[in-house]
Amino acid sequence: MRIRVQEEAFDFGAEAQEFAARQSQSGAVVTFTGIVRDTDAGLQAMEIEHYPGMTQAQLTSFAKEAMQRFSLEDALVIHRHGRLVPGDMIMMVATAARHRKDAFEAAEYLMDYLKSRAPFWKREITTDGSADWVASKQEDETALSRW
Amino acid sequence: MRIRVQEEAFDFGAEAQEFAARQSQSGAVVTFTGIVRDTDAGLQAMEIEHYPGMTQAQLTSFAKEAMQRFSLEDALVIHRHGRLVPGDMIMMVATAARHRKDAFEAAEYLMDYLKSRAPFWKREITTDGSADWVASKQEDETALSRW
Amino acid sequence: MIDILYFAWVRERIGLPKERIETSAVTVADLVEELRSREERYALAFADTSALRVALDQELSEFNAPLAGVREVAFFPPMTGG
Amino acid sequence: MIDILYFAWVRERIGLPKERIETSAVTVADLVEELRSREERYALAFADTSALRVALDQELSEFNAPLAGVREVAFFPPMTGG
């Protein structure tokens, strides 16, 4: 299980490959990657603030819970903070399990918790210079009730 | 949308990276990779037979349906046939959508159809030399009823 | 003339991957009956059609489907892809 | 002495990321009341606590939680990770 919170970019392909290659018992590997996408208003950058002392511990606790709940062989979470531009990868999770159902559900579980329970806050800087904090979505809160 | 049925190995990390990088509208990319895993009986190899005339068309039709149903920006399916050994990657799917729910569901949809409706047949060659066709699972058939 | 393809253990039991035959069978089920009556290995392969799947011209179909116009019939066990 | 941390728009409204204060507040809600009464900018930041989340010693908590033994309190809007 590996958890990384970092400002620098990560190499999604290399991380995904390495993760899949180091599993010995798992027939199923699922990855999720979040990418900064342009908005209708024109996005110049996305700034991600976080709570340094809490982030790593919180992500570790989600991953531990996922490992147990979905009988994972392994899990990986990488989440960036700082300034990102459209096309940049924000974060990724990867899960490895014997069966695909567990690998899929664990990845969705991690994403649902990352969205609403990990101490990150996104701000969108539009091309006209305005900066707006991204509002949390009710649907993200609702998604948690599934678990 | 790309569909590849091939005997040779594929580079999962490079495919995943390239797939994620070529999306311009999607905030969410999900990949699934199937890996040959060892069995209790000791697996020497897995041989995958397929129906050449039908495979490509069938996979294309699943991917088209997934594109529409889950509003995908893109989808990728790669499936190997021939002789594989434990640790080899059998196949991968990748899906790109604006929202993570669609990307996840589309990948699961593709996997459920690949498992039970794509003309591949697996045979396990154990270390003691016996060769057994893998039986289809009732749970895979049941999984289809979700869609 | 119709091409018949066999895959996986159906191919193994019958002992060949493909054959071309002349048939007047109206449905897939008729064709199966005809094949079964040929030889023991066919009877064995088609003993339980609930364990088999059929594709007509490379599309999944049913055993009660008509064969009119069909050029390629394939018999195989439930698929195990992914 | 207790450390109070502010994130995102809470930090912006209050105008600082962190401060150390002396308080006799028993619960988080008491502490919020105390802060609100200090200055307009606090009153503004804490106008609607249903829009806020709180962590005690880096664990998510509730506004009715006791502060006894707590060394670090953090206030922030609902999280938007992923």
Coordinates of C-alpha atoms in Angstrom, one line a residue:
Chain A
M1 CA 0.0 0.0 0.0
R2 CA 1.5 3.4 -1.0
I3 CA 0.1 6.8 -0.4
R4 CA 1.8 9.9 -1.8
V5 CA 0.8 13.5 -1.5
Q6 CA 3.0 15.7 -3.6
E7 CA 3.3 19.0 -5.5
E8 CA 5.2 17.6 -8.5
A9 CA 3.7 15.8 -11.4
F10 CA 3.6 12.0 -11.5
D11 CA 4.0 9.7 -14.4
F12 CA 0.6 7.9 -14.6
G13 CA 1.7 5.3 -17.2
A14 CA 4.8 4.3 -15.3
E15 CA 2.9 4.2 -11.9
A16 CA 0.1 2.1 -13.4
Q17 CA 2.6 -0.3 -15.1
E18 CA 4.7 -0.7 -12.0
F19 CA 1.7 -1.2 -9.8
A20 CA 0.2 -3.9 -12.0
A21 CA 3.6 -5.6 -12.5
R22 CA 4.3 -5.9 -8.8
Q23 CA 1.1 -7.9 -8.0
S24 CA 1.6 -11.6 -7.7
Q25 CA -1.9 -12.8 -6.6
S26 CA -4.2 -10.4 -8.3
G27 CA -6.0 -11.1 -11.6
A28 CA -7.6 -7.6 -11.6
V29 CA -6.1 -4.2 -11.5
V30 CA -8.2 -1.0 -11.7
T31 CA -6.9 2.5 -12.0
F32 CA -8.7 5.9 -11.8
T33 CA -7.0 9.1 -12.9
G34 CA -8.4 12.6 -12.5
I35 CA -7.5 15.2 -15.1
V36 CA -7.9 18.9 -14.9
R37 CA -10.4 19.7 -17.6
D38 CA -11.1 23.1 -19.2
T39 CA -14.4 24.7 -18.2
D40 CA -16.9 26.7 -20.2
A41 CA -15.6 29.8 -18.5
G42 CA -12.1 29.1 -19.7
L43 CA -9.8 27.6 -17.1
Q44 CA -6.3 29.1 -16.6
A45 CA -5.3 27.0 -13.6
M46 CA -6.5 24.9 -10.7
E47 CA -5.0 25.5 -7.4
I48 CA -5.2 22.8 -4.8
E49 CA -4.8 23.6 -1.1
H50 CA -4.5 20.8 1.5
Y51 CA -4.0 20.3 5.2
P52 CA -0.5 18.8 5.3
G53 CA -0.6 17.2 8.7
M54 CA -3.9 15.5 8.0
T55 CA -3.8 14.5 4.4
Q56 CA -1.4 11.6 4.4
A57 CA -3.0 10.1 7.5
Q58 CA -6.5 10.5 6.1
L59 CA -5.6 8.9 2.8
T60 CA -3.8 6.1 4.5
S61 CA -6.8 5.4 6.6
F62 CA -9.1 5.2 3.6
A63 CA -6.7 2.9 1.8
K64 CA -6.4 0.6 4.8
E65 CA -10.1 0.4 5.1
A66 CA -10.4 -0.4 1.3
M67 CA -7.7 -3.1 1.6
Q68 CA -9.6 -4.9 4.2
R69 CA -13.1 -4.3 3.0
F70 CA -12.4 -5.4 -0.6
S71 CA -9.7 -8.0 0.1
L72 CA -7.2 -6.1 -1.9
E73 CA -3.7 -7.3 -2.4
D74 CA -2.5 -3.7 -2.9
A75 CA -3.6 -0.1 -3.3
L76 CA -2.0 3.1 -4.4
V77 CA -3.1 6.7 -4.0
I78 CA -1.2 9.7 -5.4
H79 CA -2.7 13.2 -5.0
R80 CA -1.1 16.4 -6.1
H81 CA -1.5 19.9 -4.5
G82 CA -0.4 23.3 -5.7
R83 CA -1.0 24.8 -9.1
L84 CA -2.2 22.7 -12.1
V85 CA -3.2 23.6 -15.6
P86 CA -5.8 21.9 -17.9
G87 CA -4.6 18.5 -19.0
D88 CA -2.6 17.9 -15.9
M89 CA -3.3 14.8 -13.9
I90 CA -4.5 15.7 -10.4
M91 CA -4.5 12.3 -8.8
M92 CA -4.7 8.6 -9.3
V93 CA -5.7 5.5 -7.4
A94 CA -4.9 1.9 -8.3
T95 CA -6.4 -1.3 -6.7
A96 CA -5.4 -4.9 -7.1
A97 CA -7.6 -7.9 -6.2
R98 CA -8.3 -11.4 -7.2
H99 CA -11.7 -10.5 -8.6
R100 CA -12.7 -7.6 -10.8
K101 CA -15.7 -6.7 -8.7
D102 CA -13.5 -6.0 -5.6
A103 CA -10.9 -4.0 -7.6
F104 CA -13.7 -1.9 -9.2
E105 CA -15.6 -1.3 -5.9
A106 CA -12.4 -0.5 -4.0
A107 CA -11.4 2.1 -6.6
E108 CA -14.8 3.7 -6.4
Y109 CA -14.8 3.6 -2.7
L110 CA -11.4 5.4 -2.5
M111 CA -12.6 8.0 -5.0
D112 CA -15.8 8.7 -3.1
Y113 CA -13.8 9.2 0.1
L114 CA -11.1 11.3 -1.6
K115 CA -13.8 13.6 -3.1
S116 CA -15.6 14.4 0.1
R117 CA -13.4 13.4 3.1
A118 CA -9.8 14.1 2.1
P119 CA -8.6 17.6 3.2
F120 CA -8.1 19.1 -0.3
W121 CA -9.8 22.3 -1.6
K122 CA -9.8 23.3 -5.2
R123 CA -9.8 26.8 -6.6
E124 CA -10.4 27.5 -10.3
I125 CA -8.6 30.5 -11.8
T126 CA -10.4 31.4 -15.0
T127 CA -8.8 33.1 -18.0
D128 CA -10.5 36.4 -17.0
G129 CA -8.6 36.3 -13.7
S130 CA -11.3 35.4 -11.3
A131 CA -10.6 32.8 -8.6
D132 CA -13.4 30.7 -7.3
W133 CA -13.4 27.9 -4.7
V134 CA -15.0 24.8 -6.2
A135 CA -18.2 24.0 -4.3
S136 CA -18.6 20.5 -3.0
K137 CA -21.4 18.6 -4.8
Q138 CA -24.4 17.0 -3.1
E139 CA -24.0 14.0 -5.4
D140 CA -20.5 13.4 -4.0
E141 CA -21.9 13.5 -0.5
T142 CA -24.7 11.1 -1.5
A143 CA -22.2 8.7 -3.1
L144 CA -20.7 8.1 0.3
S145 CA -24.0 6.6 1.6
R146 CA -23.4 3.7 -0.7
W147 CA -20.7 2.3 1.6
Chain B
M1 CA -12.4 4.4 -29.9
R2 CA -9.8 1.7 -30.5
I3 CA -10.2 -2.1 -30.4
R4 CA -7.3 -4.4 -30.7
V5 CA -7.2 -8.2 -30.7
Q6 CA -3.7 -9.5 -30.8
E7 CA -1.4 -12.3 -30.0
E8 CA 1.6 -10.2 -28.9
A9 CA 2.0 -8.6 -25.5
F10 CA 1.0 -4.9 -25.0
D11 CA 2.5 -2.2 -22.9
F12 CA -0.1 -1.5 -20.3
G13 CA 1.6 1.6 -18.8
A14 CA 2.2 3.1 -22.2
E15 CA -1.3 2.4 -23.4
A16 CA -2.8 3.8 -20.3
Q17 CA -0.7 7.0 -20.4
E18 CA -1.3 7.6 -24.1
F19 CA -5.0 7.0 -23.6
A20 CA -5.3 9.5 -20.7
A21 CA -3.1 12.1 -22.5
R22 CA -5.2 12.2 -25.7
Q23 CA -8.4 13.1 -23.9
S24 CA -9.3 16.8 -24.0
Q25 CA -12.8 16.9 -22.4
S26 CA -12.6 14.2 -19.8
G27 CA -11.9 14.6 -16.2
A28 CA -12.1 10.9 -15.4
V29 CA -10.1 8.0 -16.9
V30 CA -10.6 4.4 -15.6
T31 CA -8.6 1.4 -16.7
F32 CA -9.0 -2.3 -16.0
T33 CA -6.3 -4.8 -16.6
G34 CA -6.7 -8.6 -16.4
I35 CA -3.6 -10.5 -15.4
V36 CA -3.0 -14.3 -15.6
R37 CA -2.6 -15.4 -12.0
D38 CA -1.2 -18.6 -10.7
T39 CA -3.8 -21.2 -9.4
D40 CA -3.7 -23.6 -6.5
A41 CA -3.0 -26.4 -8.9
G42 CA 0.0 -24.6 -10.3
L43 CA -0.5 -22.9 -13.6
Q44 CA 2.0 -23.4 -16.4
A45 CA 0.2 -21.4 -19.1
M46 CA -3.1 -20.1 -20.2
E47 CA -4.2 -20.6 -23.8
I48 CA -6.8 -18.3 -25.2
E49 CA -8.7 -19.4 -28.3
H50 CA -10.9 -16.9 -30.1
Y51 CA -13.2 -16.6 -33.2
P52 CA -11.2 -14.3 -35.4
G53 CA -14.0 -13.2 -37.7
M54 CA -16.3 -12.4 -34.8
T55 CA -14.1 -11.0 -32.1
Q56 CA -13.2 -7.6 -33.4
A57 CA -16.8 -6.9 -34.5
Q58 CA -18.2 -8.0 -31.2
L59 CA -15.8 -5.9 -29.1
T60 CA -16.4 -2.9 -31.4
S61 CA -20.1 -3.3 -30.8
F62 CA -19.7 -3.4 -27.0
A63 CA -17.5 -0.3 -27.1
K64 CA -19.9 1.6 -29.3
E65 CA -22.7 0.8 -26.9
A66 CA -20.6 1.9 -23.9
M67 CA -19.6 5.1 -25.6
Q68 CA -23.2 6.1 -26.1
R69 CA -24.7 4.8 -22.9
F70 CA -22.2 6.4 -20.6
S71 CA -21.4 9.5 -22.7
L72 CA -17.8 8.6 -23.1
E73 CA -15.3 10.7 -24.9
D74 CA -13.2 7.6 -25.7
A75 CA -12.8 3.9 -25.0
L76 CA -10.0 1.4 -25.6
V77 CA -10.1 -2.4 -25.6
I78 CA -7.1 -4.6 -26.1
H79 CA -7.5 -8.4 -25.8
R80 CA -4.8 -11.0 -26.3
H81 CA -5.1 -14.5 -27.6
G82 CA -2.7 -17.4 -27.8
R83 CA -0.4 -18.7 -25.0
L84 CA 0.2 -16.6 -21.9
V85 CA 2.0 -17.4 -18.6
P86 CA 1.3 -16.3 -15.0
G87 CA 2.0 -12.6 -14.7
D88 CA 1.1 -11.8 -18.3
M89 CA -1.5 -9.2 -19.0
I90 CA -4.5 -10.7 -20.8
M91 CA -6.4 -7.6 -21.7
M92 CA -7.2 -4.0 -20.8
V93 CA -10.0 -1.6 -21.2
A94 CA -9.8 2.2 -20.7
T95 CA -12.7 4.6 -20.6
A96 CA -12.7 8.4 -20.5
A97 CA -15.7 10.6 -19.4
R98 CA -16.4 13.9 -17.9
H99 CA -17.6 12.3 -14.6
R100 CA -16.1 9.5 -12.7
K101 CA -19.4 7.5 -12.3
D102 CA -19.7 7.2 -16.1
A103 CA -16.0 6.2 -16.6
F104 CA -16.3 3.5 -13.8
E105 CA -19.7 2.1 -15.0
A106 CA -18.5 2.0 -18.6
A107 CA -15.4 0.0 -17.7
E108 CA -17.5 -2.4 -15.6
Y109 CA -20.0 -2.7 -18.4
L110 CA -17.2 -3.5 -20.9
M111 CA -15.7 -6.1 -18.6
D112 CA -19.1 -7.8 -18.0
Y113 CA -19.7 -8.1 -21.7
L114 CA -16.1 -9.2 -22.4
K115 CA -16.3 -11.9 -19.8
S116 CA -19.5 -13.6 -21.1
R117 CA -20.2 -12.3 -24.6
A118 CA -16.9 -11.9 -26.4
P119 CA -15.8 -15.1 -28.3
F120 CA -12.8 -16.1 -26.2
W121 CA -12.2 -19.4 -24.5
K122 CA -9.5 -19.9 -21.9
R123 CA -7.7 -23.2 -21.2
E124 CA -5.5 -23.7 -18.2
I125 CA -2.4 -25.8 -18.6
T126 CA -1.3 -26.9 -15.1
T127 CA 2.2 -27.8 -14.1
D128 CA 1.3 -31.5 -14.0
G129 CA 0.4 -31.2 -17.7
S130 CA -3.3 -31.4 -17.6
A131 CA -5.3 -28.9 -19.8
D132 CA -8.7 -27.8 -18.7
W133 CA -11.1 -25.4 -20.3
V134 CA -12.1 -22.7 -17.9
A135 CA -15.8 -23.0 -17.1
S136 CA -18.0 -19.9 -17.4
K137 CA -19.2 -18.6 -14.1
Q138 CA -22.8 -18.1 -13.1
E139 CA -21.8 -14.8 -11.4
D140 CA -20.5 -13.5 -14.7
E141 CA -23.8 -14.3 -16.4
T142 CA -25.6 -12.7 -13.5
A143 CA -23.5 -9.5 -13.7
L144 CA -24.9 -8.9 -17.2
S145 CA -28.4 -8.5 -15.8
R146 CA -27.3 -5.3 -14.2
W147 CA -27.2 -3.5 -17.5
Chain C
M1 CA -23.4 -25.2 -48.6
I2 CA -22.9 -23.9 -45.1
D3 CA -19.7 -23.5 -43.1
I4 CA -19.7 -24.9 -39.6
L5 CA -17.1 -23.8 -37.1
Y6 CA -16.3 -25.4 -33.7
F7 CA -14.4 -23.8 -30.9
A8 CA -12.9 -24.9 -27.6
W9 CA -14.0 -28.3 -26.3
V10 CA -16.6 -28.5 -29.0
R11 CA -13.8 -28.4 -31.5
E12 CA -11.8 -31.0 -29.5
R13 CA -14.7 -33.4 -29.2
I14 CA -15.6 -33.2 -32.9
G15 CA -12.0 -33.3 -33.9
L16 CA -12.0 -30.5 -36.4
P17 CA -12.3 -26.7 -36.3
K18 CA -14.4 -26.3 -39.4
E19 CA -16.3 -28.1 -42.1
R20 CA -18.5 -27.3 -45.0
I21 CA -21.7 -29.3 -45.4
E22 CA -24.8 -29.5 -47.5
T23 CA -27.9 -29.4 -45.3
S24 CA -31.6 -28.8 -45.6
A25 CA -32.0 -28.0 -41.9
V26 CA -34.5 -25.2 -41.4
T27 CA -33.3 -24.1 -37.9
V28 CA -30.1 -24.4 -35.9
A29 CA -31.8 -27.1 -33.8
D30 CA -32.6 -29.1 -37.0
L31 CA -28.9 -28.8 -37.9
V32 CA -27.8 -30.0 -34.5
E33 CA -30.2 -33.0 -34.9
E34 CA -28.6 -33.8 -38.2
L35 CA -25.1 -33.6 -36.9
R36 CA -25.9 -35.6 -33.8
S37 CA -27.1 -38.5 -35.9
R38 CA -23.9 -38.6 -38.0
E39 CA -21.4 -40.0 -35.6
E40 CA -20.7 -40.7 -31.9
R41 CA -18.3 -37.7 -31.6
Y42 CA -21.1 -35.3 -32.8
A43 CA -23.6 -36.9 -30.5
L44 CA -21.1 -36.4 -27.6
A45 CA -20.4 -32.8 -28.5
F46 CA -24.0 -31.9 -28.9
A47 CA -25.3 -34.0 -26.0
D48 CA -26.4 -31.0 -24.0
T49 CA -27.1 -27.9 -26.1
S50 CA -27.9 -25.9 -22.9
A51 CA -24.1 -26.0 -22.4
L52 CA -23.5 -24.6 -25.9
R53 CA -23.8 -21.2 -27.7
V54 CA -24.3 -20.6 -31.3
A55 CA -23.4 -17.7 -33.7
L56 CA -24.9 -17.2 -37.1
D57 CA -22.8 -15.3 -39.5
Q58 CA -20.7 -14.2 -36.5
E59 CA -23.6 -12.9 -34.4
L60 CA -24.8 -14.6 -31.3
S61 CA -28.1 -16.3 -31.9
E62 CA -30.4 -19.0 -30.6
F63 CA -31.0 -22.6 -31.3
N64 CA -34.5 -22.0 -32.6
A65 CA -33.2 -19.4 -35.2
P66 CA -33.8 -20.1 -38.9
L67 CA -30.9 -20.9 -41.1
A68 CA -32.2 -19.4 -44.3
G69 CA -29.5 -17.2 -45.9
V70 CA -26.9 -18.1 -43.2
R71 CA -23.5 -18.9 -44.5
E72 CA -21.5 -19.6 -41.3
V73 CA -22.7 -21.3 -38.2
A74 CA -20.4 -21.5 -35.1
F75 CA -20.9 -23.7 -32.1
F76 CA -18.9 -23.2 -28.9
P77 CA -19.2 -23.3 -25.1
P78 CA -20.1 -20.2 -23.0
M79 CA -17.4 -17.6 -23.6
T80 CA -14.7 -16.9 -21.0
G81 CA -13.1 -13.6 -22.1
G82 CA -11.8 -10.8 -20.0
Chain D
M1 CA -3.1 27.2 24.4
I2 CA -4.7 25.8 21.2
D3 CA -3.7 26.0 17.6
I4 CA -6.4 27.0 15.2
L5 CA -6.0 26.4 11.5
Y6 CA -8.1 27.8 8.6
F7 CA -8.2 26.5 5.1
A8 CA -9.6 27.6 1.7
W9 CA -12.2 30.5 1.9
V10 CA -12.3 30.3 5.7
R11 CA -8.6 31.2 5.7
E12 CA -9.2 34.0 3.2
R13 CA -12.1 35.5 5.1
I14 CA -10.3 35.4 8.4
G15 CA -7.1 36.6 6.7
L16 CA -4.6 34.2 8.3
P17 CA -3.9 30.4 8.0
K18 CA -3.2 29.8 11.7
E19 CA -3.2 31.3 15.1
R20 CA -2.6 30.2 18.7
I21 CA -5.1 31.3 21.3
E22 CA -6.0 30.9 24.9
T23 CA -9.5 29.7 25.4
S24 CA -11.8 28.2 28.0
A25 CA -14.3 26.9 25.4
V26 CA -15.7 23.5 26.3
T27 CA -16.9 22.5 22.9
V28 CA -16.1 23.4 19.3
A29 CA -19.4 25.3 19.2
D30 CA -18.3 27.3 22.2
L31 CA -15.0 28.1 20.5
V32 CA -16.9 29.2 17.4
E33 CA -19.0 31.6 19.5
E34 CA -15.9 33.0 21.1
L35 CA -14.3 33.6 17.7
R36 CA -17.4 35.1 16.2
S37 CA -17.6 37.7 18.9
R38 CA -14.1 38.8 18.3
E39 CA -14.3 40.6 15.0
E40 CA -16.4 41.1 11.9
R41 CA -14.2 38.9 9.8
Y42 CA -14.7 36.0 12.2
A43 CA -18.4 36.6 12.3
L44 CA -18.4 36.4 8.5
A45 CA -16.3 33.3 8.3
F46 CA -18.5 31.5 10.9
A47 CA -21.8 32.9 9.8
D48 CA -23.1 29.5 8.7
T49 CA -21.4 26.6 10.4
S50 CA -23.5 24.1 8.4
A51 CA -21.2 25.2 5.5
L52 CA -18.1 24.3 7.6
R53 CA -16.3 21.2 8.7
V54 CA -14.0 20.8 11.7
A55 CA -11.1 18.6 12.5
L56 CA -9.7 18.0 16.0
D57 CA -6.0 17.0 16.1
Q58 CA -6.3 16.2 12.4
E59 CA -9.4 14.0 12.6
L60 CA -12.7 15.0 11.2
S61 CA -15.1 15.8 14.1
E62 CA -18.3 17.6 15.0
F63 CA -19.2 21.0 16.3
N64 CA -20.6 19.6 19.5
A65 CA -17.4 17.7 20.3
P66 CA -15.5 18.6 23.5
L67 CA -12.2 20.4 23.3
A68 CA -10.6 18.8 26.4
G69 CA -7.1 17.7 25.5
V70 CA -7.3 19.0 21.9
R71 CA -4.2 20.8 20.7
E72 CA -5.1 21.6 17.1
V73 CA -8.5 22.7 15.7
A74 CA -9.0 23.2 12.0
F75 CA -11.9 24.9 10.3
F76 CA -12.6 24.5 6.5
P77 CA -15.3 24.2 3.9
P78 CA -16.5 20.8 2.7
M79 CA -13.6 19.1 1.0
T80 CA -13.2 18.9 -2.7
G81 CA -10.5 16.3 -3.4
G82 CA -10.2 13.7 -6.1

